[in-house]
Amino acid sequence: MELDQYCPQCEAEHTFWLAASTELHLGTKTKWRCPECNYGFVKIDDTVDTGATA
């Protein structure tokens, strides 16, 4: 799976790759990685997104 996302380390838009996925009581937890710099972030359905900017 792929996800187009802004990478704060590269300071550019990249296609992130799905690194892992698991089911939790909160929903589906997915880990995404930038292929250029290996920056990663976690999403849990639409509830949690560690890659979101404030």
PDB file of N, CA, C and O in Angstrom:
ATOM      1  N   MET A   1       0.837  -1.167   0.000  1.00  0.00           N
ATOM      2  CA  MET A   1       0.000   0.000   0.000  1.00  0.00           C
ATOM      3  C   MET A   1       0.889   1.240   0.000  1.00  0.00           C
ATOM      4  O   MET A   1       1.979   1.241   0.544  1.00  0.00           O
ATOM      5  N   GLU A   2       0.370   2.285  -0.570  1.00  0.00           N
ATOM      6  CA  GLU A   2       1.084   3.542  -0.688  1.00  0.00           C
ATOM      7  C   GLU A   2       0.219   4.693  -0.182  1.00  0.00           C
ATOM      8  O   GLU A   2      -0.998   4.614  -0.216  1.00  0.00           O
ATOM      9  N   LEU A   3       0.888   5.756   0.270  1.00  0.00           N
ATOM     10  CA  LEU A   3       0.195   6.936   0.766  1.00  0.00           C
ATOM     11  C   LEU A   3       1.031   8.159   0.422  1.00  0.00           C
ATOM     12  O   LEU A   3       2.205   8.238   0.802  1.00  0.00           O
ATOM     13  N   ASP A   4       0.463   9.095  -0.330  1.00  0.00           N
ATOM     14  CA  ASP A   4       1.156  10.345  -0.627  1.00  0.00           C
ATOM     15  C   ASP A   4       1.053  11.253   0.585  1.00  0.00           C
ATOM     16  O   ASP A   4      -0.045  11.533   1.067  1.00  0.00           O
ATOM     17  N   GLN A   5       2.219  11.703   1.084  1.00  0.00           N
ATOM     18  CA  GLN A   5       2.270  12.456   2.339  1.00  0.00           C
ATOM     19  C   GLN A   5       3.463  13.402   2.297  1.00  0.00           C
ATOM     20  O   GLN A   5       4.494  13.095   1.702  1.00  0.00           O
ATOM     21  N   TYR A   6       3.343  14.536   2.958  1.00  0.00           N
ATOM     22  CA  TYR A   6       4.472  15.455   3.110  1.00  0.00           C
ATOM     23  C   TYR A   6       5.451  14.879   4.129  1.00  0.00           C
ATOM     24  O   TYR A   6       5.055  14.467   5.214  1.00  0.00           O
ATOM     25  N   CYS A   7       6.727  14.854   3.802  1.00  0.00           N
ATOM     26  CA  CYS A   7       7.767  14.374   4.712  1.00  0.00           C
ATOM     27  C   CYS A   7       8.487  15.576   5.316  1.00  0.00           C
ATOM     28  O   CYS A   7       9.131  16.333   4.586  1.00  0.00           O
ATOM     29  N   PRO A   8       8.408  15.758   6.642  1.00  0.00           N
ATOM     30  CA  PRO A   8       9.049  16.918   7.269  1.00  0.00           C
ATOM     31  C   PRO A   8      10.576  16.847   7.244  1.00  0.00           C
ATOM     32  O   PRO A   8      11.234  17.881   7.293  1.00  0.00           O
ATOM     33  N   GLN A   9      11.166  15.671   7.155  1.00  0.00           N
ATOM     34  CA  GLN A   9      12.625  15.571   7.099  1.00  0.00           C
ATOM     35  C   GLN A   9      13.146  15.907   5.703  1.00  0.00           C
ATOM     36  O   GLN A   9      14.162  16.574   5.561  1.00  0.00           O
ATOM     37  N   CYS A  10      12.463  15.436   4.669  1.00  0.00           N
ATOM     38  CA  CYS A  10      12.859  15.722   3.287  1.00  0.00           C
ATOM     39  C   CYS A  10      12.349  17.094   2.834  1.00  0.00           C
ATOM     40  O   CYS A  10      12.832  17.640   1.850  1.00  0.00           O
ATOM     41  N   GLU A  11      11.333  17.587   3.537  1.00  0.00           N
ATOM     42  CA  GLU A  11      10.640  18.832   3.184  1.00  0.00           C
ATOM     43  C   GLU A  11      10.074  18.771   1.770  1.00  0.00           C
ATOM     44  O   GLU A  11      10.185  19.721   0.990  1.00  0.00           O
ATOM     45  N   ALA A  12       9.469  17.623   1.453  1.00  0.00           N
ATOM     46  CA  ALA A  12       8.874  17.409   0.134  1.00  0.00           C
ATOM     47  C   ALA A  12       7.787  16.350   0.233  1.00  0.00           C
ATOM     48  O   ALA A  12       7.720  15.596   1.205  1.00  0.00           O
ATOM     49  N   GLU A  13       6.942  16.300  -0.777  1.00  0.00           N
ATOM     50  CA  GLU A  13       5.887  15.291  -0.863  1.00  0.00           C
ATOM     51  C   GLU A  13       6.504  13.992  -1.401  1.00  0.00           C
ATOM     52  O   GLU A  13       7.262  14.010  -2.369  1.00  0.00           O
ATOM     53  N   HIS A  14       6.220  12.869  -0.725  1.00  0.00           N
ATOM     54  CA  HIS A  14       6.726  11.567  -1.155  1.00  0.00           C
ATOM     55  C   HIS A  14       5.620  10.530  -1.057  1.00  0.00           C
ATOM     56  O   HIS A  14       4.622  10.733  -0.371  1.00  0.00           O
ATOM     57  N   THR A  15       5.825   9.413  -1.698  1.00  0.00           N
ATOM     58  CA  THR A  15       4.926   8.277  -1.576  1.00  0.00           C
ATOM     59  C   THR A  15       5.465   7.384  -0.467  1.00  0.00           C
ATOM     60  O   THR A  15       6.515   6.764  -0.621  1.00  0.00           O
ATOM     61  N   PHE A  16       4.765   7.357   0.669  1.00  0.00           N
ATOM     62  CA  PHE A  16       5.161   6.538   1.809  1.00  0.00           C
ATOM     63  C   PHE A  16       4.700   5.101   1.588  1.00  0.00           C
ATOM     64  O   PHE A  16       3.677   4.861   0.961  1.00  0.00           O
ATOM     65  N   TRP A  17       5.462   4.158   2.138  1.00  0.00           N
ATOM     66  CA  TRP A  17       5.142   2.743   2.027  1.00  0.00           C
ATOM     67  C   TRP A  17       4.633   2.219   3.362  1.00  0.00           C
ATOM     68  O   TRP A  17       5.126   2.604   4.416  1.00  0.00           O
ATOM     69  N   LEU A  18       3.661   1.332   3.303  1.00  0.00           N
ATOM     70  CA  LEU A  18       3.126   0.699   4.504  1.00  0.00           C
ATOM     71  C   LEU A  18       4.176  -0.241   5.076  1.00  0.00           C
ATOM     72  O   LEU A  18       4.618  -1.166   4.390  1.00  0.00           O
ATOM     73  N   ALA A  19       4.613  -0.007   6.312  1.00  0.00           N
ATOM     74  CA  ALA A  19       5.643  -0.830   6.945  1.00  0.00           C
ATOM     75  C   ALA A  19       5.035  -1.927   7.819  1.00  0.00           C
ATOM     76  O   ALA A  19       5.601  -3.003   7.943  1.00  0.00           O
ATOM     77  N   ALA A  20       3.864  -1.651   8.426  1.00  0.00           N
ATOM     78  CA  ALA A  20       3.220  -2.628   9.301  1.00  0.00           C
ATOM     79  C   ALA A  20       1.763  -2.254   9.495  1.00  0.00           C
ATOM     80  O   ALA A  20       1.388  -1.092   9.356  1.00  0.00           O
ATOM     81  N   SER A  21       0.960  -3.255   9.835  1.00  0.00           N
ATOM     82  CA  SER A  21      -0.461  -3.035  10.097  1.00  0.00           C
ATOM     83  C   SER A  21      -0.931  -4.063  11.112  1.00  0.00           C
ATOM     84  O   SER A  21      -0.559  -5.236  11.034  1.00  0.00           O
ATOM     85  N   THR A  22      -1.730  -3.610  12.074  1.00  0.00           N
ATOM     86  CA  THR A  22      -2.274  -4.517  13.082  1.00  0.00           C
ATOM     87  C   THR A  22      -3.627  -3.992  13.560  1.00  0.00           C
ATOM     88  O   THR A  22      -3.897  -2.799  13.485  1.00  0.00           O
ATOM     89  N   GLU A  23      -4.456  -4.877  14.049  1.00  0.00           N
ATOM     90  CA  GLU A  23      -5.767  -4.500  14.576  1.00  0.00           C
ATOM     91  C   GLU A  23      -5.674  -4.276  16.082  1.00  0.00           C
ATOM     92  O   GLU A  23      -5.101  -5.084  16.803  1.00  0.00           O
ATOM     93  N   LEU A  24      -6.204  -3.141  16.542  1.00  0.00           N
ATOM     94  CA  LEU A  24      -6.273  -2.796  17.953  1.00  0.00           C
ATOM     95  C   LEU A  24      -7.720  -2.560  18.338  1.00  0.00           C
ATOM     96  O   LEU A  24      -8.585  -2.451  17.462  1.00  0.00           O
ATOM     97  N   HIS A  25      -7.980  -2.413  19.625  1.00  0.00           N
ATOM     98  CA  HIS A  25      -9.344  -2.106  20.053  1.00  0.00           C
ATOM     99  C   HIS A  25      -9.762  -0.707  19.596  1.00  0.00           C
ATOM    100  O   HIS A  25     -10.935  -0.398  19.511  1.00  0.00           O
ATOM    101  N   LEU A  26      -8.795   0.164  19.271  1.00  0.00           N
ATOM    102  CA  LEU A  26      -9.084   1.513  18.770  1.00  0.00           C
ATOM    103  C   LEU A  26      -9.349   1.532  17.274  1.00  0.00           C
ATOM    104  O   LEU A  26      -9.885   2.498  16.744  1.00  0.00           O
ATOM    105  N   GLY A  27      -8.900   0.496  16.559  1.00  0.00           N
ATOM    106  CA  GLY A  27      -9.030   0.435  15.108  1.00  0.00           C
ATOM    107  C   GLY A  27      -7.782  -0.157  14.492  1.00  0.00           C
ATOM    108  O   GLY A  27      -6.978  -0.788  15.163  1.00  0.00           O
ATOM    109  N   THR A  28      -7.586   0.061  13.211  1.00  0.00           N
ATOM    110  CA  THR A  28      -6.426  -0.461  12.507  1.00  0.00           C
ATOM    111  C   THR A  28      -5.240   0.480  12.659  1.00  0.00           C
ATOM    112  O   THR A  28      -5.312   1.645  12.299  1.00  0.00           O
ATOM    113  N   LYS A  29      -4.134  -0.032  13.207  1.00  0.00           N
ATOM    114  CA  LYS A  29      -2.913   0.739  13.389  1.00  0.00           C
ATOM    115  C   LYS A  29      -1.999   0.456  12.195  1.00  0.00           C
ATOM    116  O   LYS A  29      -1.715  -0.693  11.886  1.00  0.00           O
ATOM    117  N   THR A  30      -1.552   1.516  11.522  1.00  0.00           N
ATOM    118  CA  THR A  30      -0.649   1.364  10.388  1.00  0.00           C
ATOM    119  C   THR A  30       0.595   2.206  10.608  1.00  0.00           C
ATOM    120  O   THR A  30       0.522   3.315  11.145  1.00  0.00           O
ATOM    121  N   LYS A  31       1.742   1.674  10.200  1.00  0.00           N
ATOM    122  CA  LYS A  31       3.010   2.398  10.281  1.00  0.00           C
ATOM    123  C   LYS A  31       3.472   2.665   8.857  1.00  0.00           C
ATOM    124  O   LYS A  31       3.513   1.762   8.022  1.00  0.00           O
ATOM    125  N   TRP A  32       3.834   3.920   8.585  1.00  0.00           N
ATOM    126  CA  TRP A  32       4.238   4.355   7.248  1.00  0.00           C
ATOM    127  C   TRP A  32       5.669   4.853   7.271  1.00  0.00           C
ATOM    128  O   TRP A  32       6.093   5.472   8.248  1.00  0.00           O
ATOM    129  N   ARG A  33       6.423   4.606   6.195  1.00  0.00           N
ATOM    130  CA  ARG A  33       7.824   5.008   6.083  1.00  0.00           C
ATOM    131  C   ARG A  33       8.087   5.737   4.774  1.00  0.00           C
ATOM    132  O   ARG A  33       7.584   5.352   3.726  1.00  0.00           O
ATOM    133  N   CYS A  34       8.910   6.795   4.857  1.00  0.00           N
ATOM    134  CA  CYS A  34       9.367   7.520   3.682  1.00  0.00           C
ATOM    135  C   CYS A  34      10.512   6.718   3.057  1.00  0.00           C
ATOM    136  O   CYS A  34      11.473   6.376   3.761  1.00  0.00           O
ATOM    137  N   PRO A  35      10.452   6.414   1.762  1.00  0.00           N
ATOM    138  CA  PRO A  35      11.514   5.632   1.138  1.00  0.00           C
ATOM    139  C   PRO A  35      12.820   6.415   0.968  1.00  0.00           C
ATOM    140  O   PRO A  35      13.877   5.817   0.802  1.00  0.00           O
ATOM    141  N   GLU A  36      12.758   7.728   1.051  1.00  0.00           N
ATOM    142  CA  GLU A  36      13.948   8.556   0.847  1.00  0.00           C
ATOM    143  C   GLU A  36      14.807   8.670   2.111  1.00  0.00           C
ATOM    144  O   GLU A  36      16.025   8.561   2.047  1.00  0.00           O
ATOM    145  N   CYS A  37      14.166   8.918   3.267  1.00  0.00           N
ATOM    146  CA  CYS A  37      14.932   9.186   4.494  1.00  0.00           C
ATOM    147  C   CYS A  37      14.579   8.252   5.648  1.00  0.00           C
ATOM    148  O   CYS A  37      15.153   8.351   6.721  1.00  0.00           O
ATOM    149  N   ASN A  38      13.598   7.371   5.462  1.00  0.00           N
ATOM    150  CA  ASN A  38      13.148   6.409   6.470  1.00  0.00           C
ATOM    151  C   ASN A  38      12.355   7.055   7.606  1.00  0.00           C
ATOM    152  O   ASN A  38      12.147   6.455   8.646  1.00  0.00           O
ATOM    153  N   TYR A  39      11.907   8.317   7.439  1.00  0.00           N
ATOM    154  CA  TYR A  39      11.014   8.958   8.422  1.00  0.00           C
ATOM    155  C   TYR A  39       9.737   8.131   8.497  1.00  0.00           C
ATOM    156  O   TYR A  39       9.222   7.663   7.480  1.00  0.00           O
ATOM    157  N   GLY A  40       9.218   7.931   9.698  1.00  0.00           N
ATOM    158  CA  GLY A  40       8.010   7.145   9.850  1.00  0.00           C
ATOM    159  C   GLY A  40       6.974   7.820  10.722  1.00  0.00           C
ATOM    160  O   GLY A  40       7.295   8.685  11.537  1.00  0.00           O
ATOM    161  N   PHE A  41       5.727   7.423  10.520  1.00  0.00           N
ATOM    162  CA  PHE A  41       4.645   7.898  11.381  1.00  0.00           C
ATOM    163  C   PHE A  41       3.597   6.806  11.504  1.00  0.00           C
ATOM    164  O   PHE A  41       3.590   5.841  10.748  1.00  0.00           O
ATOM    165  N   VAL A  42       2.722   6.953  12.495  1.00  0.00           N
ATOM    166  CA  VAL A  42       1.702   5.959  12.811  1.00  0.00           C
ATOM    167  C   VAL A  42       0.327   6.574  12.648  1.00  0.00           C
ATOM    168  O   VAL A  42       0.114   7.727  13.015  1.00  0.00           O
ATOM    169  N   LYS A  43      -0.605   5.796  12.111  1.00  0.00           N
ATOM    170  CA  LYS A  43      -2.015   6.200  12.043  1.00  0.00           C
ATOM    171  C   LYS A  43      -2.851   5.102  12.681  1.00  0.00           C
ATOM    172  O   LYS A  43      -2.561   3.926  12.515  1.00  0.00           O
ATOM    173  N   ILE A  44      -3.869   5.497  13.434  1.00  0.00           N
ATOM    174  CA  ILE A  44      -4.865   4.562  13.951  1.00  0.00           C
ATOM    175  C   ILE A  44      -6.208   5.068  13.452  1.00  0.00           C
ATOM    176  O   ILE A  44      -6.733   6.061  13.959  1.00  0.00           O
ATOM    177  N   ASP A  45      -6.720   4.397  12.417  1.00  0.00           N
ATOM    178  CA  ASP A  45      -7.925   4.835  11.712  1.00  0.00           C
ATOM    179  C   ASP A  45      -7.862   6.347  11.479  1.00  0.00           C
ATOM    180  O   ASP A  45      -6.848   6.862  11.054  1.00  0.00           O
ATOM    181  N   ASP A  46      -8.919   7.069  11.788  1.00  0.00           N
ATOM    182  CA  ASP A  46      -8.923   8.522  11.649  1.00  0.00           C
ATOM    183  C   ASP A  46      -8.778   9.206  13.005  1.00  0.00           C
ATOM    184  O   ASP A  46      -8.880  10.428  13.111  1.00  0.00           O
ATOM    185  N   THR A  47      -8.510   8.412  14.070  1.00  0.00           N
ATOM    186  CA  THR A  47      -8.439   8.932  15.425  1.00  0.00           C
ATOM    187  C   THR A  47      -7.069   9.502  15.771  1.00  0.00           C
ATOM    188  O   THR A  47      -6.953  10.573  16.326  1.00  0.00           O
ATOM    189  N   VAL A  48      -6.001   8.779  15.435  1.00  0.00           N
ATOM    190  CA  VAL A  48      -4.637   9.168  15.769  1.00  0.00           C
ATOM    191  C   VAL A  48      -3.800   9.231  14.500  1.00  0.00           C
ATOM    192  O   VAL A  48      -3.861   8.335  13.671  1.00  0.00           O
ATOM    193  N   ASP A  49      -3.010  10.308  14.354  1.00  0.00           N
ATOM    194  CA  ASP A  49      -2.107  10.467  13.215  1.00  0.00           C
ATOM    195  C   ASP A  49      -0.874  11.201  13.696  1.00  0.00           C
ATOM    196  O   ASP A  49      -0.897  12.410  13.870  1.00  0.00           O
ATOM    197  N   THR A  50       0.235  10.471  13.937  1.00  0.00           N
ATOM    198  CA  THR A  50       1.444  11.105  14.441  1.00  0.00           C
ATOM    199  C   THR A  50       2.178  11.878  13.358  1.00  0.00           C
ATOM    200  O   THR A  50       3.130  12.595  13.649  1.00  0.00           O
ATOM    201  N   GLY A  51       1.739  11.764  12.104  1.00  0.00           N
ATOM    202  CA  GLY A  51       2.351  12.515  11.013  1.00  0.00           C
ATOM    203  C   GLY A  51       1.636  13.827  10.714  1.00  0.00           C
ATOM    204  O   GLY A  51       2.070  14.596   9.885  1.00  0.00           O
ATOM    205  N   ALA A  52       0.546  14.094  11.415  1.00  0.00           N
ATOM    206  CA  ALA A  52      -0.213  15.328  11.194  1.00  0.00           C
ATOM    207  C   ALA A  52       0.503  16.529  11.790  1.00  0.00           C
ATOM    208  O   ALA A  52       1.150  16.431  12.832  1.00  0.00           O
ATOM    209  N   THR A  53       0.377  17.658  11.137  1.00  0.00           N
ATOM    210  CA  THR A  53       0.959  18.885  11.663  1.00  0.00           C
ATOM    211  C   THR A  53      -0.078  19.627  12.487  1.00  0.00           C
ATOM    212  O   THR A  53      -1.270  19.567  12.205  1.00  0.00           O
ATOM    213  N   ALA A  54       0.379  20.307  13.511  1.00  0.00           N
ATOM    214  CA  ALA A  54      -0.533  21.020  14.418  1.00  0.00           C
ATOM    215  C   ALA A  54      -0.987  22.324  13.830  1.00  0.00           C
ATOM    216  O   ALA A  54      -0.426  22.912  13.000  1.00  0.00           O
TER     217      ALA A  54
END
